[in-house]
Amino acid sequence: MSQATETASQRSTGIPEPPTGWRRFRYIGPGVLWALAALATGELLFTPRVGAQYGYSLMWALVAVLILKLFVTREIGRYSVVTGRRLLTGLAGLPGPRGWAIWVILLPQLVVGIAAIAGIASAAGSALALAVPGPIQLWTGVVIAAAAGLVLFGRYTGVEWVSRILGVALALGAVVAAIQVGPDLTEAAAGFVPVPPDDLQVAEILPWLGFLSNGAAGLMWYSYWVTAKGIGHAGVPATDRRDPRDLDARQIDRVRGWLRTMTLDSTFAVVGVALITVAFLVLGAELLRPEGIVPAEADVARDLTRLFSEVFGSVGFWLMIVGLVSAFWTATLTNVDGWQRLYTDGVRRLLPQRLAEHTLARPVVISRTAVVVWLATLPYAVFLIFGDPVALLTLAGSIEAVHIPLVAALVLWLNRRALPRALRAGRTATTLVVAAVVFFTGFALYYLWQQLVG
């Protein structure tokens, strides 16, 4: 088929031809961003803590979270692939008072954004303070200012790629170290039995469940990355997009091809996250637990360096320092960028029509205000007041864990309303998204019960 014929065909069907074979791997990208956004919190910080406290006894929860979040992510990606729109666009149109679903999404994330950036940046600062003279307060400020500046001026592609490469090197180092340490296979196998340990404190693992394989915000960011990559209907100019319920059989077949590509992308990311998470769980269980060390407070970076220094010696110490700075820096940058997109999109959709055209309501003004005030100044002030990276991230992760079932339920409802039956999730996928709602709601209620009974 000639290029002119193919172009005419795409105009007539509306949906570009989906890639096949190895060409599908060219669209591996949103899932990688999604995985790297979570590396510094769920995998690098909280997983070793869980391993140090509970050994392998929560392996079943790890597997459950990875599988359930994969299917929630696929539902978020499904909406963007089929409609070509970002998630908040769909949520804004749900029945009920104007913008109620946006408020439900945005309000908790205002708190999470401040606490998470303060915690992640201060963790990076604690790592820098081990290698370069200067207090953690100074280096935390430098990390936040640098991330905010790069997001404001949009010139961070090269820095981001270097950081990602170093993050991948850290992940590979963790896998190699875990293999050298050698897990206790009997204990690890017993951990797949879904029985909570007797000494389980949900307050300790709720942030791990919230951040592992990304929190509620990170799951929603997947929609932005899918549309930016031009996957499915997102590859069609906005003016040429059609209501997905009006697609004919040929168009639906093409969208199904794109959904398979999106599934490959998200599955590829989850497999990578699983390997990294298990590696850090092994290191926490085998190296930190026998010593009674649980990474916490301003010493979090020093405690985490033991994961490599006890395996690779002094070289491992410096490898971990470089990896920690890189991972926490990348996470700070990614989180500032992700939340400013979410905040800008959300605020724009909540503004009354009469204010939407005002100069101060322009997306660039809202975005820059969000970065400077909400994602830089306030996180740094909060860190100076509280000063504990783990406590800040525990707060953010706990809110994320409680927020996830709400996001999952809203997305499932949205897709049932907005997508044609042929492109909705099947029975198994729907059941697993519902299971995610039940799973995270159950842990949240268990947490509340523990707090009430003391």
GROMACS .gro file of C-alpha atoms in nm:
model
  454
    1MET     CA    1   0.000   0.000   0.000
    2SER     CA    2   0.141   0.342  -0.099
    3GLN     CA    3   0.191   0.615   0.158
    4ALA     CA    4  -0.084   0.826   0.000
    5THR     CA    5  -0.326   0.531   0.007
    6GLU     CA    6  -0.237   0.452   0.369
    7THR     CA    7  -0.290   0.814   0.471
    8ALA     CA    8  -0.628   0.819   0.302
    9SER     CA    9  -0.713   0.489   0.472
   10GLN     CA   10  -0.625   0.631   0.812
   11ARG     CA   11  -0.845   0.934   0.750
   12SER     CA   12  -1.134   0.709   0.657
   13THR     CA   13  -1.099   0.481   0.960
   14GLY     CA   14  -0.978   0.743   1.206
   15ILE     CA   15  -0.740   0.506   1.389
   16PRO     CA   16  -0.380   0.452   1.270
   17GLU     CA   17  -0.271   0.098   1.185
   18PRO     CA   18  -0.137  -0.066   1.503
   19PRO     CA   19   0.222  -0.193   1.505
   20THR     CA   20   0.292  -0.565   1.477
   21GLY     CA   21   0.583  -0.789   1.567
   22TRP     CA   22   0.898  -0.616   1.684
   23ARG     CA   23   0.756  -0.275   1.586
   24ARG     CA   24   0.539  -0.293   1.896
   25PHE     CA   25   0.851  -0.252   2.112
   26ARG     CA   26   0.897   0.098   1.970
   27TYR     CA   27   0.601   0.195   2.188
   28ILE     CA   28   0.758   0.064   2.507
   29GLY     CA   29   0.795   0.389   2.701
   30PRO     CA   30   0.499   0.496   2.916
   31GLY     CA   31   0.537   0.182   3.126
   32VAL     CA   32   0.910   0.244   3.175
   33LEU     CA   33   0.839   0.598   3.297
   34TRP     CA   34   0.571   0.457   3.524
   35ALA     CA   35   0.814   0.200   3.669
   36LEU     CA   36   1.100   0.447   3.719
   37ALA     CA   37   0.867   0.694   3.892
   38ALA     CA   38   0.807   0.431   4.163
   39LEU     CA   39   1.166   0.301   4.192
   40ALA     CA   40   1.278   0.542   4.464
   41THR     CA   41   0.982   0.492   4.698
   42GLY     CA   42   0.803   0.158   4.672
   43GLU     CA   43   1.103  -0.049   4.566
   44LEU     CA   44   1.415   0.127   4.698
   45LEU     CA   45   1.295   0.275   5.027
   46PHE     CA   46   1.000   0.078   5.162
   47THR     CA   47   1.072  -0.273   5.031
   48PRO     CA   48   1.402  -0.310   5.225
   49ARG     CA   49   1.216  -0.181   5.533
   50VAL     CA   50   0.946  -0.445   5.489
   51GLY     CA   51   1.211  -0.714   5.438
   52ALA     CA   52   1.394  -0.597   5.752
   53GLN     CA   53   1.076  -0.606   5.959
   54TYR     CA   54   0.885  -0.905   5.824
   55GLY     CA   55   1.131  -1.109   5.616
   56TYR     CA   56   0.952  -1.295   5.336
   57SER     CA   57   0.617  -1.327   5.512
   58LEU     CA   58   0.451  -1.061   5.292
   59MET     CA   59   0.562  -1.201   4.957
   60TRP     CA   60   0.196  -1.281   4.884
   61ALA     CA   61   0.101  -0.914   4.931
   62LEU     CA   62   0.383  -0.808   4.698
   63VAL     CA   63   0.257  -1.037   4.421
   64ALA     CA   64  -0.104  -0.932   4.476
   65VAL     CA   65  -0.020  -0.561   4.457
   66LEU     CA   66   0.183  -0.600   4.137
   67ILE     CA   67  -0.094  -0.795   3.962
   68LEU     CA   68  -0.381  -0.577   4.080
   69LYS     CA   69  -0.208  -0.249   3.998
   70LEU     CA   70  -0.120  -0.383   3.653
   71PHE     CA   71  -0.490  -0.427   3.576
   72VAL     CA   72  -0.582  -0.088   3.721
   73THR     CA   73  -0.310   0.070   3.506
   74ARG     CA   74  -0.441  -0.114   3.200
   75GLU     CA   75  -0.788   0.029   3.261
   76ILE     CA   76  -0.644   0.380   3.282
   77GLY     CA   77  -0.443   0.317   2.965
   78ARG     CA   78  -0.750   0.160   2.800
   79TYR     CA   79  -0.945   0.484   2.836
   80SER     CA   80  -0.669   0.691   2.674
   81VAL     CA   81  -0.598   0.440   2.396
   82VAL     CA   82  -0.965   0.409   2.297
   83THR     CA   83  -1.064   0.777   2.333
   84GLY     CA   84  -0.731   0.957   2.279
   85ARG     CA   85  -0.805   1.169   2.586
   86ARG     CA   86  -0.643   1.208   2.928
   87LEU     CA   87  -0.813   1.048   3.227
   88LEU     CA   88  -0.929   1.372   3.392
   89THR     CA   89  -1.114   1.466   3.073
   90GLY     CA   90  -1.334   1.162   3.116
   91LEU     CA   91  -1.375   1.197   3.491
   92ALA     CA   92  -1.491   1.557   3.445
   93GLY     CA   93  -1.791   1.429   3.249
   94LEU     CA   94  -1.919   1.174   3.502
   95PRO     CA   95  -2.280   1.226   3.620
   96GLY     CA   96  -2.334   1.435   3.930
   97PRO     CA   97  -2.235   1.782   4.050
   98ARG     CA   98  -1.991   1.957   3.815
   99GLY     CA   99  -1.633   1.839   3.864
  100TRP     CA  100  -1.702   1.627   4.173
  101ALA     CA  101  -1.473   1.345   4.056
  102ILE     CA  102  -1.192   1.594   3.988
  103TRP     CA  103  -1.225   1.728   4.342
  104VAL     CA  104  -1.212   1.373   4.479
  105ILE     CA  105  -0.893   1.310   4.280
  106LEU     CA  106  -0.725   1.646   4.332
  107LEU     CA  107  -0.771   1.722   4.703
  108PRO     CA  108  -0.585   1.418   4.844
  109GLN     CA  109  -0.311   1.464   4.583
  110LEU     CA  110  -0.246   1.820   4.700
  111VAL     CA  111  -0.129   1.673   5.032
  112VAL     CA  112   0.048   1.376   4.872
  113GLY     CA  113   0.242   1.599   4.633
  114ILE     CA  114   0.389   1.812   4.911
  115ALA     CA  115   0.472   1.520   5.143
  116ALA     CA  116   0.611   1.293   4.869
  117ILE     CA  117   0.839   1.554   4.713
  118ALA     CA  118   0.961   1.662   5.056
  119GLY     CA  119   1.033   1.300   5.148
  120ILE     CA  120   1.196   1.195   4.820
  121ALA     CA  121   1.410   1.508   4.791
  122SER     CA  122   1.526   1.481   5.153
  123ALA     CA  123   1.617   1.116   5.093
  124ALA     CA  124   1.832   1.236   4.802
  125GLY     CA  125   1.973   1.503   5.032
  126SER     CA  126   2.065   1.242   5.295
  127ALA     CA  127   2.255   1.046   5.028
  128LEU     CA  128   2.436   1.356   4.902
  129ALA     CA  129   2.532   1.449   5.258
  130LEU     CA  130   2.721   1.117   5.286
  131ALA     CA  131   2.934   1.198   4.982
  132VAL     CA  132   2.966   1.579   4.979
  133PRO     CA  133   3.024   1.811   5.277
  134GLY     CA  134   2.715   1.999   5.380
  135PRO     CA  135   2.399   1.944   5.587
  136ILE     CA  136   2.100   1.749   5.459
  137GLN     CA  137   1.893   2.070   5.470
  138LEU     CA  138   2.122   2.230   5.211
  139TRP     CA  139   2.124   1.935   4.972
  140THR     CA  140   1.749   1.883   5.001
  141GLY     CA  141   1.699   2.245   4.897
  142VAL     CA  142   1.939   2.201   4.605
  143VAL     CA  143   1.755   1.888   4.484
  144ILE     CA  144   1.412   2.054   4.500
  145ALA     CA  145   1.534   2.377   4.337
  146ALA     CA  146   1.710   2.190   4.056
  147ALA     CA  147   1.409   1.969   3.983
  148ALA     CA  148   1.168   2.263   3.988
  149GLY     CA  149   1.396   2.472   3.768
  150LEU     CA  150   1.433   2.199   3.507
  151VAL     CA  151   1.057   2.140   3.495
  152LEU     CA  152   0.988   2.514   3.468
  153PHE     CA  153   1.224   2.560   3.177
  154GLY     CA  154   1.159   2.221   3.019
  155ARG     CA  155   1.524   2.143   2.948
  156TYR     CA  156   1.579   1.823   3.134
  157THR     CA  157   1.566   1.549   2.872
  158GLY     CA  158   1.941   1.481   2.882
  159VAL     CA  159   1.960   1.491   3.262
  160GLU     CA  160   1.654   1.266   3.284
  161TRP     CA  161   1.805   1.005   3.054
  162VAL     CA  162   2.134   0.997   3.247
  163SER     CA  163   1.940   0.957   3.570
  164ARG     CA  164   1.731   0.677   3.422
  165ILE     CA  165   2.041   0.492   3.306
  166LEU     CA  166   2.191   0.520   3.656
  167GLY     CA  167   1.858   0.407   3.802
  168VAL     CA  168   1.858   0.099   3.581
  169ALA     CA  169   2.220   0.031   3.686
  170LEU     CA  170   2.110   0.048   4.051
  171ALA     CA  171   1.829  -0.196   3.981
  172LEU     CA  172   2.061  -0.440   3.805
  173GLY     CA  173   2.310  -0.406   4.093
  174ALA     CA  174   2.030  -0.497   4.337
  175VAL     CA  175   1.939  -0.807   4.137
  176VAL     CA  176   2.305  -0.919   4.121
  177ALA     CA  177   2.352  -0.852   4.494
  178ALA     CA  178   2.036  -1.047   4.581
  179ILE     CA  179   2.159  -1.344   4.377
  180GLN     CA  180   2.497  -1.334   4.550
  181VAL     CA  181   2.339  -1.309   4.894
  182GLY     CA  182   2.108  -1.599   4.814
  183PRO     CA  183   1.755  -1.595   4.956
  184ASP     CA  184   1.628  -1.856   5.198
  185LEU     CA  185   1.411  -2.040   4.945
  186THR     CA  186   1.210  -2.223   5.211
  187GLU     CA  187   1.112  -1.902   5.387
  188ALA     CA  188   1.051  -1.726   5.056
  189ALA     CA  189   0.818  -2.005   4.939
  190ALA     CA  190   0.627  -1.991   5.269
  191GLY     CA  191   0.578  -1.619   5.212
  192PHE     CA  192   0.347  -1.688   4.917
  193VAL     CA  193   0.084  -1.826   5.157
  194PRO     CA  194  -0.158  -1.534   5.218
  195VAL     CA  195  -0.138  -1.528   5.597
  196PRO     CA  196  -0.056  -1.194   5.767
  197PRO     CA  197   0.227  -1.220   6.023
  198ASP     CA  198   0.119  -1.209   6.388
  199ASP     CA  199   0.313  -0.887   6.454
  200LEU     CA  200   0.183  -0.707   6.144
  201GLN     CA  201   0.143  -0.333   6.187
  202VAL     CA  202  -0.056  -0.205   5.891
  203ALA     CA  203   0.075   0.147   5.950
  204GLU     CA  204   0.420   0.014   5.857
  205ILE     CA  205   0.320  -0.157   5.533
  206LEU     CA  206   0.036   0.067   5.409
  207PRO     CA  207   0.278   0.319   5.248
  208TRP     CA  208   0.464   0.026   5.088
  209LEU     CA  209   0.138  -0.101   4.939
  210GLY     CA  210   0.055   0.252   4.828
  211PHE     CA  211   0.384   0.326   4.653
  212LEU     CA  212   0.479  -0.023   4.530
  213SER     CA  213   0.450  -0.021   4.150
  214ASN     CA  214   0.338   0.343   4.183
  215GLY     CA  215   0.071   0.519   4.386
  216ALA     CA  216  -0.265   0.658   4.280
  217ALA     CA  217  -0.105   0.965   4.122
  218GLY     CA  218   0.153   0.762   3.932
  219LEU     CA  219  -0.118   0.532   3.798
  220MET     CA  220  -0.308   0.834   3.668
  221TRP     CA  221   0.007   0.978   3.509
  222TYR     CA  222   0.011   0.671   3.284
  223SER     CA  223  -0.278   0.832   3.096
  224TYR     CA  224  -0.065   1.141   3.021
  225TRP     CA  225   0.228   0.930   2.901
  226VAL     CA  226   0.007   0.712   2.677
  227THR     CA  227  -0.145   1.015   2.508
  228ALA     CA  228   0.196   1.182   2.473
  229LYS     CA  229   0.329   0.867   2.303
  230GLY     CA  230   0.039   0.875   2.055
  231ILE     CA  231  -0.082   0.522   2.126
  232GLY     CA  232  -0.413   0.428   1.963
  233HIS     CA  233  -0.671   0.705   1.924
  234ALA     CA  234  -0.421   0.942   2.091
  235GLY     CA  235  -0.224   0.928   1.766
  236VAL     CA  236  -0.511   1.104   1.586
  237PRO     CA  237  -0.530   1.488   1.596
  238ALA     CA  238  -0.792   1.601   1.849
  239THR     CA  239  -1.006   1.760   1.578
  240ASP     CA  240  -1.026   1.429   1.387
  241ARG     CA  241  -1.110   1.201   1.681
  242ARG     CA  242  -1.447   1.030   1.690
  243ASP     CA  243  -1.671   0.918   1.970
  244PRO     CA  244  -1.542   0.566   2.042
  245ARG     CA  245  -1.901   0.438   2.054
  246ASP     CA  246  -1.932   0.528   1.683
  247LEU     CA  247  -1.634   0.318   1.570
  248ASP     CA  248  -1.705   0.052   1.308
  249ALA     CA  249  -1.574  -0.306   1.308
  250ARG     CA  250  -1.251  -0.216   1.127
  251GLN     CA  251  -1.176   0.071   1.365
  252ILE     CA  252  -1.247  -0.148   1.667
  253ASP     CA  253  -1.008  -0.410   1.534
  254ARG     CA  254  -0.734  -0.149   1.503
  255VAL     CA  255  -0.796  -0.022   1.856
  256ARG     CA  256  -0.769  -0.380   1.984
  257GLY     CA  257  -0.426  -0.397   1.822
  258TRP     CA  258  -0.323  -0.081   2.005
  259LEU     CA  259  -0.462  -0.218   2.332
  260ARG     CA  260  -0.237  -0.522   2.290
  261THR     CA  261   0.060  -0.284   2.244
  262MET     CA  262  -0.037  -0.093   2.559
  263THR     CA  263  -0.070  -0.421   2.749
  264LEU     CA  264   0.279  -0.523   2.634
  265ASP     CA  265   0.414  -0.189   2.757
  266SER     CA  266   0.251  -0.210   3.103
  267THR     CA  267   0.333  -0.580   3.147
  268PHE     CA  268   0.696  -0.521   3.050
  269ALA     CA  269   0.714  -0.254   3.322
  270VAL     CA  270   0.554  -0.472   3.589
  271VAL     CA  271   0.791  -0.763   3.520
  272GLY     CA  272   1.084  -0.524   3.565
  273VAL     CA  273   0.934  -0.383   3.885
  274ALA     CA  274   0.878  -0.737   4.016
  275LEU     CA  275   1.244  -0.834   3.967
  276ILE     CA  276   1.368  -0.516   4.136
  277THR     CA  277   1.122  -0.540   4.424
  278VAL     CA  278   1.201  -0.904   4.500
  279ALA     CA  279   1.573  -0.821   4.489
  280PHE     CA  280   1.537  -0.542   4.747
  281LEU     CA  281   1.312  -0.762   4.962
  282VAL     CA  282   1.581  -1.033   4.962
  283LEU     CA  283   1.850  -0.779   5.058
  284GLY     CA  284   1.635  -0.640   5.338
  285ALA     CA  285   1.549  -0.984   5.473
  286GLU     CA  286   1.900  -1.130   5.448
  287LEU     CA  287   2.121  -0.828   5.534
  288LEU     CA  288   1.918  -0.584   5.743
  289ARG     CA  289   1.683  -0.813   5.936
  290PRO     CA  290   1.960  -1.016   6.111
  291GLU     CA  291   2.119  -0.687   6.226
  292GLY     CA  292   1.788  -0.541   6.341
  293ILE     CA  293   1.835  -0.240   6.109
  294VAL     CA  294   1.525  -0.067   5.968
  295PRO     CA  295   1.614   0.231   5.742
  296ALA     CA  296   1.458   0.538   5.902
  297GLU     CA  297   1.478   0.912   5.959
  298ALA     CA  298   1.778   1.112   5.833
  299ASP     CA  299   1.999   0.799   5.839
  300VAL     CA  300   1.790   0.630   5.569
  301ALA     CA  301   2.065   0.662   5.304
  302ARG     CA  302   2.338   0.536   5.537
  303ASP     CA  303   2.128   0.233   5.630
  304LEU     CA  304   2.049   0.155   5.264
  305THR     CA  305   2.418   0.160   5.166
  306ARG     CA  306   2.459  -0.160   5.370
  307LEU     CA  307   2.261  -0.342   5.100
  308PHE     CA  308   2.557  -0.311   4.862
  309SER     CA  309   2.856  -0.251   5.090
  310GLU     CA  310   2.809  -0.589   5.262
  311VAL     CA  311   2.813  -0.760   4.922
  312PHE     CA  312   3.054  -0.551   4.712
  313GLY     CA  313   3.261  -0.381   4.985
  314SER     CA  314   3.368  -0.014   4.955
  315VAL     CA  315   3.291  -0.018   4.582
  316GLY     CA  316   2.937  -0.121   4.668
  317PHE     CA  317   2.907   0.168   4.914
  318TRP     CA  318   2.987   0.426   4.647
  319LEU     CA  319   2.780   0.244   4.386
  320MET     CA  320   2.483   0.263   4.621
  321ILE     CA  321   2.546   0.632   4.697
  322VAL     CA  322   2.547   0.715   4.324
  323GLY     CA  323   2.241   0.495   4.272
  324LEU     CA  324   2.051   0.650   4.564
  325VAL     CA  325   2.120   1.006   4.453
  326SER     CA  326   2.025   0.918   4.096
  327ALA     CA  327   1.708   0.727   4.187
  328PHE     CA  328   1.578   0.981   4.438
  329TRP     CA  329   1.673   1.270   4.207
  330THR     CA  330   1.492   1.111   3.912
  331ALA     CA  331   1.188   1.048   4.131
  332THR     CA  332   1.187   1.410   4.251
  333LEU     CA  333   1.205   1.537   3.893
  334THR     CA  334   0.940   1.293   3.768
  335ASN     CA  335   0.707   1.370   4.057
  336VAL     CA  336   0.735   1.747   4.016
  337ASP     CA  337   0.663   1.708   3.646
  338GLY     CA  338   0.378   1.460   3.698
  339TRP     CA  339   0.200   1.656   3.969
  340GLN     CA  340   0.225   1.987   3.786
  341ARG     CA  341   0.051   1.821   3.489
  342LEU     CA  342  -0.218   1.674   3.716
  343TYR     CA  343  -0.270   1.999   3.908
  344THR     CA  344  -0.279   2.212   3.593
  345ASP     CA  345  -0.523   1.981   3.419
  346GLY     CA  346  -0.742   1.951   3.728
  347VAL     CA  347  -0.755   2.323   3.810
  348ARG     CA  348  -0.836   2.413   3.449
  349ARG     CA  349  -1.130   2.172   3.449
  350LEU     CA  350  -1.263   2.304   3.780
  351LEU     CA  351  -1.257   2.670   3.683
  352PRO     CA  352  -1.594   2.828   3.595
  353GLN     CA  353  -1.626   2.911   3.228
  354ARG     CA  354  -1.619   3.286   3.296
  355LEU     CA  355  -1.274   3.254   3.456
  356ALA     CA  356  -1.123   3.002   3.217
  357GLU     CA  357  -1.026   3.272   2.966
  358HIS     CA  358  -0.859   3.497   3.223
  359THR     CA  359  -0.485   3.560   3.182
  360LEU     CA  360  -0.412   3.409   3.523
  361ALA     CA  361  -0.602   3.092   3.422
  362ARG     CA  362  -0.372   3.011   3.131
  363PRO     CA  363  -0.218   2.662   3.162
  364VAL     CA  364   0.138   2.801   3.169
  365VAL     CA  365   0.052   3.034   3.460
  366ILE     CA  366  -0.119   2.759   3.661
  367SER     CA  367   0.166   2.519   3.589
  368ARG     CA  368   0.441   2.758   3.696
  369THR     CA  369   0.250   2.860   4.008
  370ALA     CA  370   0.202   2.494   4.101
  371VAL     CA  371   0.573   2.421   4.057
  372VAL     CA  372   0.705   2.724   4.246
  373VAL     CA  373   0.454   2.730   4.534
  374TRP     CA  374   0.307   2.383   4.577
  375LEU     CA  375   0.585   2.159   4.450
  376ALA     CA  376   0.897   2.348   4.560
  377THR     CA  377   0.843   2.607   4.835
  378LEU     CA  378   0.590   2.413   5.043
  379PRO     CA  379   0.773   2.074   5.026
  380TYR     CA  380   1.097   2.238   5.139
  381ALA     CA  381   0.919   2.419   5.423
  382VAL     CA  382   0.752   2.095   5.531
  383PHE     CA  383   1.088   1.916   5.531
  384LEU     CA  384   1.249   2.189   5.743
  385ILE     CA  385   0.966   2.154   5.995
  386PHE     CA  386   0.949   1.772   6.014
  387GLY     CA  387   1.291   1.666   5.881
  388ASP     CA  388   1.221   1.292   5.848
  389PRO     CA  389   1.214   1.153   5.491
  390VAL     CA  390   1.060   0.820   5.593
  391ALA     CA  391   0.781   0.982   5.800
  392LEU     CA  392   0.692   1.217   5.514
  393LEU     CA  393   0.681   0.935   5.260
  394THR     CA  394   0.486   0.718   5.504
  395LEU     CA  395   0.217   0.986   5.516
  396ALA     CA  396   0.213   1.021   5.136
  397GLY     CA  397   0.215   0.645   5.075
  398SER     CA  398  -0.067   0.584   5.322
  399ILE     CA  399  -0.288   0.839   5.147
  400GLU     CA  400  -0.200   0.683   4.812
  401ALA     CA  401  -0.298   0.336   4.935
  402VAL     CA  402  -0.636   0.466   5.055
  403HIS     CA  403  -0.684   0.664   4.732
  404ILE     CA  404  -0.612   0.373   4.493
  405PRO     CA  405  -0.948   0.190   4.536
  406LEU     CA  406  -1.132   0.514   4.464
  407VAL     CA  407  -0.932   0.576   4.146
  408ALA     CA  408  -0.981   0.213   4.036
  409ALA     CA  409  -1.358   0.229   4.091
  410LEU     CA  410  -1.391   0.561   3.906
  411VAL     CA  411  -1.191   0.435   3.608
  412LEU     CA  412  -1.393   0.116   3.586
  413TRP     CA  413  -1.719   0.315   3.595
  414LEU     CA  414  -1.589   0.564   3.339
  415ASN     CA  415  -1.490   0.290   3.094
  416ARG     CA  416  -1.825   0.117   3.130
  417ARG     CA  417  -1.995   0.444   3.037
  418ALA     CA  418  -1.763   0.584   2.770
  419LEU     CA  419  -1.634   0.283   2.576
  420PRO     CA  420  -1.816   0.052   2.336
  421ARG     CA  421  -1.883  -0.296   2.472
  422ALA     CA  422  -1.632  -0.451   2.230
  423LEU     CA  423  -1.346  -0.243   2.377
  424ARG     CA  424  -1.429  -0.270   2.746
  425ALA     CA  425  -1.238  -0.492   2.985
  426GLY     CA  426  -1.331  -0.859   2.982
  427ARG     CA  427  -1.472  -1.049   3.275
  428THR     CA  428  -1.132  -1.148   3.417
  429ALA     CA  429  -0.982  -0.799   3.391
  430THR     CA  430  -1.294  -0.642   3.544
  431THR     CA  431  -1.289  -0.892   3.830
  432LEU     CA  432  -0.924  -0.809   3.905
  433VAL     CA  433  -0.990  -0.434   3.909
  434VAL     CA  434  -1.280  -0.494   4.150
  435ALA     CA  435  -1.043  -0.713   4.353
  436ALA     CA  436  -0.800  -0.418   4.368
  437VAL     CA  437  -1.078  -0.203   4.512
  438VAL     CA  438  -1.156  -0.468   4.774
  439PHE     CA  439  -0.788  -0.542   4.854
  440PHE     CA  440  -0.681  -0.183   4.920
  441THR     CA  441  -1.007  -0.094   5.094
  442GLY     CA  442  -0.959  -0.395   5.320
  443PHE     CA  443  -0.609  -0.288   5.423
  444ALA     CA  444  -0.729   0.068   5.482
  445LEU     CA  445  -1.012  -0.053   5.707
  446TYR     CA  446  -0.773  -0.290   5.889
  447TYR     CA  447  -0.543   0.007   5.950
  448LEU     CA  448  -0.830   0.211   6.095
  449TRP     CA  449  -0.932  -0.082   6.316
  450GLN     CA  450  -0.577  -0.116   6.451
  451GLN     CA  451  -0.569   0.256   6.529
  452LEU     CA  452  -0.903   0.239   6.712
  453VAL     CA  453  -0.818  -0.066   6.924
  454GLY     CA  454  -0.466   0.058   6.990
   0.00000   0.00000   0.00000
